[in-house]
Coordinates of C-alpha atoms in Angstrom, one line a residue:
M1 CA 96.7 -140.5 46.8
N2 CA 97.4 -141.8 45.8
E3 CA 97.9 -145.7 48.1
N4 CA 95.6 -147.8 50.3
E5 CA 96.2 -148.4 53.9
V6 CA 96.9 -151.9 55.2
D7 CA 95.2 -152.8 58.5
L8 CA 96.9 -155.2 60.8
E9 CA 93.8 -157.0 62.1
S10 CA 90.9 -158.8 60.6
P11 CA 87.7 -157.9 62.4
G12 CA 84.5 -159.8 61.8
N13 CA 82.2 -162.5 63.2
H14 CA 82.4 -165.9 61.6
N15 CA 79.8 -168.0 63.3
E16 CA 79.0 -170.5 60.5
A17 CA 78.2 -173.9 61.8
P18 CA 81.0 -176.4 61.3
S19 CA 80.6 -178.6 58.2
S20 CA 82.7 -180.1 55.5
D21 CA 81.8 -177.2 53.2
A22 CA 82.7 -174.7 56.0
T23 CA 86.0 -176.4 56.5
K24 CA 86.9 -176.0 52.9
Q25 CA 85.8 -172.4 53.0
T26 CA 88.4 -171.6 55.8
H27 CA 91.2 -172.1 53.2
R28 CA 89.7 -169.8 50.6
V29 CA 90.7 -166.2 50.3
V30 CA 87.1 -165.3 49.6
P31 CA 84.5 -167.8 50.9
S32 CA 81.7 -168.4 48.4
H33 CA 79.0 -166.6 50.6
Y34 CA 81.2 -163.4 50.5
V35 CA 81.9 -163.4 46.8
Y36 CA 79.2 -160.9 45.9
P37 CA 79.9 -158.3 48.7
F38 CA 83.6 -158.7 48.1
V39 CA 83.2 -157.9 44.4
L40 CA 80.9 -155.0 45.2
V41 CA 83.3 -153.5 47.8
T42 CA 86.3 -154.0 45.6
T43 CA 84.8 -151.6 43.0
L44 CA 85.4 -148.8 45.5
F45 CA 89.1 -149.3 45.3
A46 CA 89.0 -148.4 41.6
L47 CA 86.7 -145.5 42.2
W48 CA 89.0 -143.7 44.6
G49 CA 92.0 -144.5 42.5
F50 CA 90.4 -142.8 39.5
A51 CA 89.7 -139.6 41.6
N52 CA 93.2 -139.4 42.9
D53 CA 94.9 -139.6 39.5
I54 CA 92.6 -137.6 37.3
T55 CA 93.1 -134.7 39.6
N56 CA 96.9 -134.4 39.5
P57 CA 97.2 -133.0 35.9
L58 CA 94.7 -130.3 36.7
V59 CA 97.3 -128.4 38.7
R60 CA 99.1 -127.5 35.4
A61 CA 95.8 -127.2 33.5
F62 CA 94.2 -124.7 35.9
K63 CA 97.5 -122.6 35.9
E64 CA 97.0 -122.0 32.2
I65 CA 93.2 -121.8 32.1
F66 CA 92.9 -119.2 35.0
L67 CA 96.3 -117.6 34.3
I68 CA 97.4 -118.1 37.9
S69 CA 100.8 -118.9 39.6
N70 CA 102.1 -122.4 40.2
A71 CA 101.6 -121.8 44.0
Q72 CA 97.9 -120.9 43.4
S73 CA 97.2 -123.8 41.1
S74 CA 98.7 -126.2 43.6
L75 CA 95.8 -125.3 45.9
V76 CA 94.1 -128.1 43.9
Q77 CA 96.2 -130.6 45.9
W78 CA 95.8 -128.5 49.1
A79 CA 92.0 -128.9 48.8
F80 CA 92.1 -132.6 47.7
Y81 CA 94.5 -134.0 50.3
G82 CA 93.3 -131.5 52.9
G83 CA 89.9 -133.2 52.7
Y84 CA 91.5 -136.5 53.6
A85 CA 93.2 -135.0 56.6
T86 CA 90.0 -133.2 57.8
M87 CA 87.8 -136.3 57.6
A88 CA 90.2 -139.1 58.4
I89 CA 89.7 -139.3 62.2
P90 CA 85.9 -138.3 62.2
A91 CA 85.3 -141.0 59.6
A92 CA 87.1 -143.6 61.7
L93 CA 85.0 -142.6 64.8
V94 CA 81.7 -142.7 62.9
I95 CA 82.5 -146.1 61.4
R96 CA 83.1 -147.6 64.8
K97 CA 79.4 -146.9 65.5
V98 CA 77.6 -147.7 62.2
S99 CA 77.6 -150.7 59.8
Y100 CA 80.2 -150.9 57.1
K101 CA 77.4 -150.5 54.6
S102 CA 76.3 -147.2 56.1
G103 CA 79.9 -145.9 56.1
I104 CA 80.2 -146.8 52.4
I105 CA 76.9 -145.1 51.5
I106 CA 78.0 -141.9 53.3
G107 CA 81.3 -142.0 51.4
L108 CA 79.7 -142.5 48.0
L109 CA 77.2 -139.7 48.6
L110 CA 80.0 -137.2 49.5
Y111 CA 82.0 -138.4 46.5
A112 CA 79.1 -137.7 44.2
V113 CA 78.3 -134.3 45.7
G114 CA 81.9 -133.2 45.4
A115 CA 82.2 -134.3 41.8
L116 CA 78.9 -132.6 40.9
L117 CA 80.2 -129.3 42.3
T118 CA 82.3 -129.0 39.2
I119 CA 79.1 -128.0 37.4
P120 CA 78.5 -124.7 39.2
A121 CA 82.3 -124.2 39.2
S122 CA 82.5 -124.4 35.4
V123 CA 79.4 -122.3 34.8
A124 CA 80.7 -119.6 37.2
M125 CA 84.2 -120.1 35.9
N126 CA 85.3 -120.0 39.5
F127 CA 88.5 -121.7 40.6
N128 CA 87.5 -121.6 44.3
I129 CA 84.3 -123.6 43.7
F130 CA 86.4 -126.3 42.1
L131 CA 88.5 -126.3 45.2
V132 CA 85.4 -126.7 47.4
G133 CA 84.3 -129.6 45.2
F134 CA 87.6 -131.4 45.5
Y135 CA 87.5 -130.8 49.3
V136 CA 84.1 -132.4 49.7
L137 CA 84.9 -135.2 47.2
T138 CA 87.8 -136.3 49.4
F139 CA 85.5 -136.3 52.5
G140 CA 83.9 -139.2 50.7
L141 CA 87.2 -140.9 49.8
A142 CA 88.2 -140.7 53.5
F143 CA 85.0 -142.5 54.4
L144 CA 85.5 -145.1 51.7
E145 CA 89.1 -145.9 52.5
T146 CA 88.4 -146.1 56.2
T147 CA 85.5 -148.4 55.6
A148 CA 86.4 -150.6 52.7
N149 CA 89.7 -151.9 54.0
P150 CA 88.5 -153.4 57.3
Y151 CA 85.3 -154.6 55.6
I152 CA 87.4 -156.6 53.1
L153 CA 89.5 -158.0 55.9
S154 CA 86.3 -159.2 57.7
M155 CA 84.9 -161.1 54.7
G156 CA 86.4 -164.5 55.7
P157 CA 88.9 -166.2 57.9
K158 CA 91.6 -164.0 59.4
E159 CA 94.3 -166.4 58.1
T160 CA 93.6 -165.2 54.5
A161 CA 92.8 -161.6 55.4
T162 CA 96.0 -160.1 54.1
Q163 CA 95.7 -162.0 50.8
R164 CA 92.1 -160.8 50.5
L165 CA 93.1 -157.2 51.0
N166 CA 96.0 -157.4 48.6
L167 CA 93.5 -158.9 46.0
A168 CA 91.1 -155.9 46.5
Q169 CA 94.0 -153.4 46.4
A170 CA 95.0 -154.7 42.9
F171 CA 92.0 -152.9 41.5
N172 CA 93.1 -149.5 42.9
P173 CA 95.8 -149.0 40.2
I174 CA 93.2 -149.9 37.5
G175 CA 91.3 -146.9 38.6
S176 CA 94.4 -144.8 38.9
L177 CA 95.6 -145.7 35.4
T178 CA 92.0 -145.1 34.0
G179 CA 92.2 -141.6 35.6
M180 CA 95.6 -140.9 34.0
V181 CA 94.5 -142.1 30.6
V182 CA 91.3 -140.0 30.7
A183 CA 93.5 -137.0 31.6
S184 CA 96.1 -137.8 28.9
M185 CA 93.7 -138.6 26.0
L186 CA 90.5 -136.8 26.7
I187 CA 91.2 -133.7 28.9
L188 CA 94.6 -132.3 28.2
P189 CA 94.6 -132.6 24.4
S190 CA 91.1 -131.1 24.2
L191 CA 92.0 -127.9 26.0
E192 CA 92.1 -124.8 23.9
V193 CA 95.0 -123.5 26.0
A194 CA 97.0 -126.5 24.6
E195 CA 96.0 -125.4 21.0
F196 CA 97.2 -121.9 21.9
R197 CA 100.6 -123.2 23.0
E198 CA 101.0 -125.1 19.7
A199 CA 99.9 -122.2 17.6
E200 CA 102.5 -120.0 19.4
K201 CA 105.3 -122.5 18.7
A202 CA 104.3 -122.7 15.0
A203 CA 104.2 -118.9 14.8
H204 CA 107.7 -118.5 16.3
P205 CA 110.2 -121.0 14.7
E206 CA 113.0 -119.3 16.7
Y207 CA 111.6 -121.1 19.8
A208 CA 113.1 -124.3 18.4
T209 CA 116.6 -122.9 19.2
M210 CA 115.7 -121.8 22.8
L211 CA 115.6 -123.6 26.1
P212 CA 112.2 -125.2 26.9
S213 CA 112.0 -123.1 30.1
Q214 CA 112.4 -119.9 28.1
V215 CA 109.8 -121.0 25.6
D216 CA 107.4 -121.9 28.4
G217 CA 107.7 -118.4 29.9
L218 CA 107.3 -116.6 26.5
I219 CA 104.1 -118.6 25.7
T220 CA 102.6 -117.8 29.2
S221 CA 103.4 -114.1 28.6
A222 CA 101.7 -114.3 25.2
M223 CA 98.6 -115.9 26.7
E224 CA 98.4 -113.2 29.3
A225 CA 98.7 -110.5 26.6
S226 CA 96.0 -112.2 24.5
A227 CA 93.6 -112.3 27.5
Q228 CA 94.1 -108.5 28.0
A229 CA 93.8 -107.7 24.3
D230 CA 90.6 -109.8 23.6
P231 CA 88.9 -110.6 27.0
E232 CA 85.8 -112.0 25.3
A233 CA 87.7 -114.5 23.2
H234 CA 89.7 -115.5 26.3
Q235 CA 86.5 -115.9 28.4
A236 CA 85.1 -118.2 25.6
M237 CA 88.3 -120.3 25.7
V238 CA 88.1 -120.6 29.5
A239 CA 84.4 -121.6 29.3
H240 CA 85.3 -124.3 26.8
D241 CA 88.2 -125.7 28.7
L242 CA 86.3 -125.8 32.1
D243 CA 83.5 -127.7 30.3
V244 CA 86.1 -130.2 29.2
V245 CA 87.5 -130.5 32.8
K246 CA 83.9 -130.8 34.2
T247 CA 82.7 -133.6 31.9
P248 CA 84.6 -136.6 33.4
Y249 CA 83.7 -135.5 37.0
V250 CA 80.0 -135.5 36.0
V251 CA 80.3 -138.9 34.4
I252 CA 82.1 -140.4 37.5
A253 CA 79.4 -138.8 39.7
V254 CA 76.7 -140.6 37.8
I255 CA 78.6 -143.9 38.1
V256 CA 79.1 -143.3 41.8
I257 CA 75.4 -142.6 42.3
A258 CA 74.6 -145.8 40.5
V259 CA 77.1 -147.8 42.7
M260 CA 75.5 -146.1 45.8
L261 CA 72.0 -147.3 44.7
I262 CA 73.4 -150.8 44.3
F263 CA 74.8 -150.7 47.8
I264 CA 71.5 -149.3 49.2
F265 CA 69.4 -152.1 47.7
S266 CA 71.9 -154.9 48.2
K267 CA 71.8 -157.2 51.2
L268 CA 75.3 -157.1 52.6
P269 CA 76.7 -159.1 55.6
D270 CA 77.0 -157.2 58.8
T271 CA 80.4 -158.3 60.2
G272 CA 80.1 -156.1 63.2
H273 CA 81.1 -152.7 64.5
E274 CA 82.3 -151.3 67.8
E275 CA 79.9 -150.5 70.6
D276 CA 82.4 -149.9 73.3
K277 CA 82.8 -146.3 74.6
I278 CA 85.7 -144.6 72.9
E279 CA 88.3 -143.3 75.4
L280 CA 89.8 -140.9 73.0
L281 CA 92.2 -139.0 75.1
P282 CA 93.9 -142.0 76.8
L283 CA 94.1 -143.7 73.4
M284 CA 95.8 -140.7 71.9
K285 CA 98.2 -140.3 74.8
H286 CA 99.2 -143.9 74.4
L287 CA 99.8 -143.5 70.7
L288 CA 101.7 -140.3 71.0
T289 CA 104.1 -141.9 73.5
S290 CA 105.0 -144.6 70.9
G291 CA 108.2 -143.4 69.1
R292 CA 107.6 -145.9 66.3
Y293 CA 104.1 -144.7 65.7
V294 CA 104.9 -141.0 65.8
G295 CA 107.9 -141.5 63.6
G296 CA 105.7 -143.5 61.2
V297 CA 103.1 -140.7 61.0
I298 CA 105.9 -138.2 60.3
A299 CA 107.5 -140.5 57.7
Q300 CA 104.1 -141.1 56.1
A301 CA 103.4 -137.4 55.7
F302 CA 106.7 -136.9 54.0
Y303 CA 106.2 -139.9 51.8
V304 CA 102.7 -138.8 50.6
G305 CA 104.2 -135.3 50.0
A306 CA 107.0 -136.7 47.9
Q307 CA 104.6 -138.9 45.9
I308 CA 102.2 -136.2 45.1
M309 CA 105.0 -133.7 44.2
C310 CA 106.7 -136.2 41.9
W311 CA 103.4 -137.2 40.2
T312 CA 101.9 -133.7 40.0
F313 CA 104.9 -131.7 38.8
I314 CA 106.2 -134.3 36.3
I315 CA 104.0 -132.4 33.8
H316 CA 105.7 -129.1 34.7
Y317 CA 109.1 -130.8 34.4
G318 CA 108.3 -132.3 30.9
M319 CA 106.8 -129.1 29.6
T320 CA 109.3 -126.6 31.0
L321 CA 112.5 -128.5 30.8
V322 CA 112.0 -130.9 27.9
G323 CA 109.5 -129.0 25.7
L324 CA 106.7 -131.6 25.8
S325 CA 103.0 -130.8 25.5
A326 CA 100.9 -131.4 28.6
A327 CA 99.4 -134.6 27.1
Q328 CA 102.9 -135.9 26.2
A329 CA 104.2 -135.1 29.7
Q330 CA 101.2 -136.9 31.2
N331 CA 102.1 -140.0 29.3
Y332 CA 105.3 -140.1 31.3
N333 CA 103.1 -140.1 34.4
I334 CA 101.4 -143.2 33.1
L335 CA 104.8 -144.8 32.5
A336 CA 105.7 -143.9 36.1
M337 CA 102.5 -145.6 37.4
S338 CA 103.2 -148.7 35.4
I339 CA 106.8 -148.9 36.9
F340 CA 105.2 -148.3 40.3
L341 CA 103.0 -151.3 39.9
A342 CA 105.7 -153.6 38.6
S343 CA 108.0 -152.5 41.4
R344 CA 105.4 -153.3 44.0
F345 CA 105.4 -157.0 43.1
I346 CA 109.2 -157.0 43.0
C347 CA 109.6 -155.3 46.4
T348 CA 106.9 -157.5 48.0
F349 CA 109.1 -160.5 46.9
I350 CA 112.3 -158.9 48.3
L351 CA 110.5 -158.2 51.6
Q352 CA 110.7 -161.9 52.3
Y353 CA 114.4 -161.5 52.7
L354 CA 114.9 -158.0 54.2
R355 CA 113.5 -156.4 57.3
P356 CA 110.8 -153.8 56.4
G357 CA 112.8 -150.9 57.9
L358 CA 115.9 -151.9 55.9
L359 CA 114.0 -152.2 52.6
L360 CA 112.3 -148.8 53.3
G361 CA 115.7 -147.1 54.0
I362 CA 117.2 -148.6 50.8
L363 CA 114.2 -147.5 48.7
A364 CA 114.3 -144.0 50.2
V365 CA 118.1 -143.7 49.3
G366 CA 117.3 -144.8 45.8
G367 CA 114.4 -142.3 45.5
G368 CA 116.7 -139.5 46.8
L369 CA 119.5 -140.3 44.3
L370 CA 117.0 -140.4 41.4
T371 CA 115.6 -137.1 42.5
L372 CA 119.1 -135.6 42.4
G373 CA 119.3 -137.0 38.9
A374 CA 116.2 -135.2 38.0
I375 CA 117.6 -132.0 39.4
F376 CA 121.1 -132.1 37.9
L377 CA 120.8 -134.1 34.7
Q378 CA 119.6 -132.4 31.5
G379 CA 116.9 -133.3 29.0
M380 CA 115.2 -136.7 28.8
T381 CA 117.8 -138.3 31.2
G382 CA 116.5 -136.1 34.0
L383 CA 112.9 -136.9 33.1
Y384 CA 113.6 -140.6 33.1
C385 CA 115.2 -140.2 36.6
L386 CA 112.0 -138.6 37.8
V387 CA 109.9 -141.4 36.3
G388 CA 112.2 -143.9 38.0
V389 CA 111.5 -142.4 41.4
S390 CA 108.2 -144.3 41.2
A391 CA 109.9 -147.6 41.4
C392 CA 111.3 -146.6 44.8
M393 CA 108.0 -145.3 46.1
S394 CA 106.0 -148.4 45.3
L395 CA 106.1 -150.1 48.7
M396 CA 106.6 -147.1 51.0
F397 CA 103.1 -146.4 52.1
P398 CA 102.1 -149.9 53.2
T399 CA 105.6 -150.5 54.7
I400 CA 105.5 -147.4 56.8
Y401 CA 101.9 -148.2 57.7
G402 CA 102.8 -151.7 58.9
I403 CA 105.9 -150.5 60.9
A404 CA 103.9 -147.7 62.6
L405 CA 101.1 -150.0 63.8
T406 CA 103.4 -152.9 64.9
G407 CA 102.9 -153.7 68.6
L408 CA 99.7 -151.8 69.0
S409 CA 96.6 -153.4 70.4
P410 CA 93.6 -153.8 68.0
N411 CA 91.8 -150.8 69.5
D412 CA 94.9 -148.6 69.4
A413 CA 95.5 -149.8 65.8
K414 CA 92.1 -148.6 64.7
L415 CA 92.7 -145.0 65.8
G416 CA 96.3 -145.3 64.8
S417 CA 95.1 -146.2 61.3
A418 CA 93.1 -143.0 61.1
G419 CA 96.2 -141.0 62.2
L420 CA 98.2 -142.5 59.3
I421 CA 95.4 -141.5 56.9
F422 CA 95.6 -138.1 58.4
A423 CA 99.2 -138.0 57.5
I424 CA 98.0 -137.7 53.9
V425 CA 98.0 -134.0 54.8
G426 CA 101.6 -134.0 53.5
G427 CA 100.1 -134.2 50.0
A428 CA 98.2 -130.9 50.8
F429 CA 101.1 -128.8 52.2
M430 CA 104.2 -129.9 50.2
P431 CA 102.9 -129.4 46.6
R432 CA 102.0 -125.9 47.7
F433 CA 105.6 -125.2 48.8
Q434 CA 106.9 -126.8 45.6
G435 CA 104.7 -124.6 43.5
A436 CA 106.0 -121.5 45.2
L437 CA 109.6 -122.7 44.5
I438 CA 108.6 -123.1 40.8
D439 CA 107.4 -119.5 40.8
G440 CA 110.7 -118.3 42.2
D441 CA 114.1 -117.9 40.7
G442 CA 116.6 -120.6 39.8
M443 CA 120.0 -120.9 41.3
T444 CA 123.5 -121.9 40.5
I445 CA 125.1 -124.9 42.3
A446 CA 128.7 -126.0 41.6
G447 CA 128.7 -123.9 38.5
Q448 CA 125.5 -125.4 37.0
A449 CA 122.6 -123.1 36.5
L450 CA 119.4 -124.7 37.7
E451 CA 115.9 -123.6 36.5
S452 CA 113.3 -123.1 39.2
V453 CA 111.5 -126.3 38.3
R454 CA 114.7 -128.3 39.0
V455 CA 115.3 -126.4 42.3
S456 CA 111.8 -127.3 43.4
F457 CA 112.7 -131.0 43.4
F458 CA 115.0 -130.5 46.3
L459 CA 111.8 -130.6 48.4
P460 CA 111.0 -134.3 47.6
F461 CA 114.7 -135.1 48.0
V462 CA 114.4 -133.8 51.6
C463 CA 111.3 -136.0 52.0
F464 CA 113.3 -139.1 51.0
V465 CA 116.0 -138.2 53.5
V466 CA 113.5 -138.2 56.3
I467 CA 112.0 -141.5 55.2
A468 CA 115.5 -143.0 55.0
I469 CA 116.3 -141.9 58.6
F470 CA 113.0 -143.5 59.8
G471 CA 113.6 -146.8 57.9
F472 CA 117.2 -147.3 59.0
S473 CA 116.4 -146.3 62.6
V474 CA 113.6 -148.9 62.8
N475 CA 115.9 -151.5 61.2
F476 CA 118.7 -150.7 63.7
L477 CA 116.3 -151.1 66.7
A478 CA 114.9 -154.3 65.2
A479 CA 118.4 -155.7 64.7
K480 CA 119.4 -154.7 68.2
N481 CA 116.4 -156.3 69.8
T482 CA 117.0 -159.5 67.9
A483 CA 120.7 -159.6 68.9
E484 CA 119.9 -159.1 72.6
P485 CA 119.5 -162.4 74.6
A486 CA 116.1 -163.1 76.0
S487 CA 115.8 -162.1 79.7
T488 CA 115.4 -165.0 82.2

């Protein structure tokens, strides 16, 4: 995923004795006695950002390494985001009963175990073991995200809690960009399947006069024929490429274990956790009767689905429709993330002048129009439209998050937060459907022949339509409530 949730409350116990120094501290975003734990916890934001964005390019890489369909290779996202969905609510319930430090250590341990599972997966050359590894890894990410955000909020006065969380969140994209760069510069160019593709293009100069989608299909067929003709050579190529894929996960596992040891031996402030009995069924009943909350969860699922589809299949788009290599196509993912970051600051500024629902609706309309551009416009113009979608997605996750939790009590908001993390399951289901569409046939619309990759982007378009309906509906209700005179 990848975005970070924004909690609406600032839990914590601040019982420092009043003094002139303490008075000064109340105006600081991070009080001096919290600087070390704040820095330590903030490193977690970069760690889960790295995991999110080094995994997206593997959907295309595994398709070629294992010679499987797009639908099968998209199971990478099924496992990755399915792990979030599975563990979101259990992690929230556990963290209500243990210290934040314990929750972080559990998360880091699961993260490391999942990353290290790439070792037996690469040795056995087994795609399914990779999927299990990603699934376990995201158990850890669910614990980290559910723990780190409220812990950051608790490290100081609640008046500066939002600023504190935004500061910590700024390090998440650093991890995301690092993951993208590692994929672009170290993984994708080092794969022998990439060398095979280039060799095929060099051996067939006629490919230069053909559509990229035709070339992509011919090279895939050539790769399958080569695997049948010389199974030993193909196995050697697979072993080499899986070793390349495994290496960054082993390195990050070592880093995660080192960070876990630092947490274990560091004295961190205990800002409190819940001891009250959890009345789960009444709480869920209350949440499920809130139209704003249920609508927010649905919109969040569609948003995460749209985000993961646009960022995962941009490589397929660039390779199949524009004729780029995997590494070149991944560079456009990096450009999309850079635009995403810049747009976040711009949209945060605009949010001072527009209601959240209205801005969300406008962004969703923009995302839908750019997606249509990616579908109907040819060549680099269509690719740039797909890159531009990231500008519209920049503020969607936290905006939907905040709208959905508005008006809920603190206890309701805690479980509600877990429900919104559970909505990340959209990133598991929808890429699977899009992969199946890519495997299918194209279609003709208004006299224009559309390749299957283009057709597949109607799915994120539908997601933006759903988000737009939610945003404009919330804005309409907010405007209506503001216009109604107060009852006497």
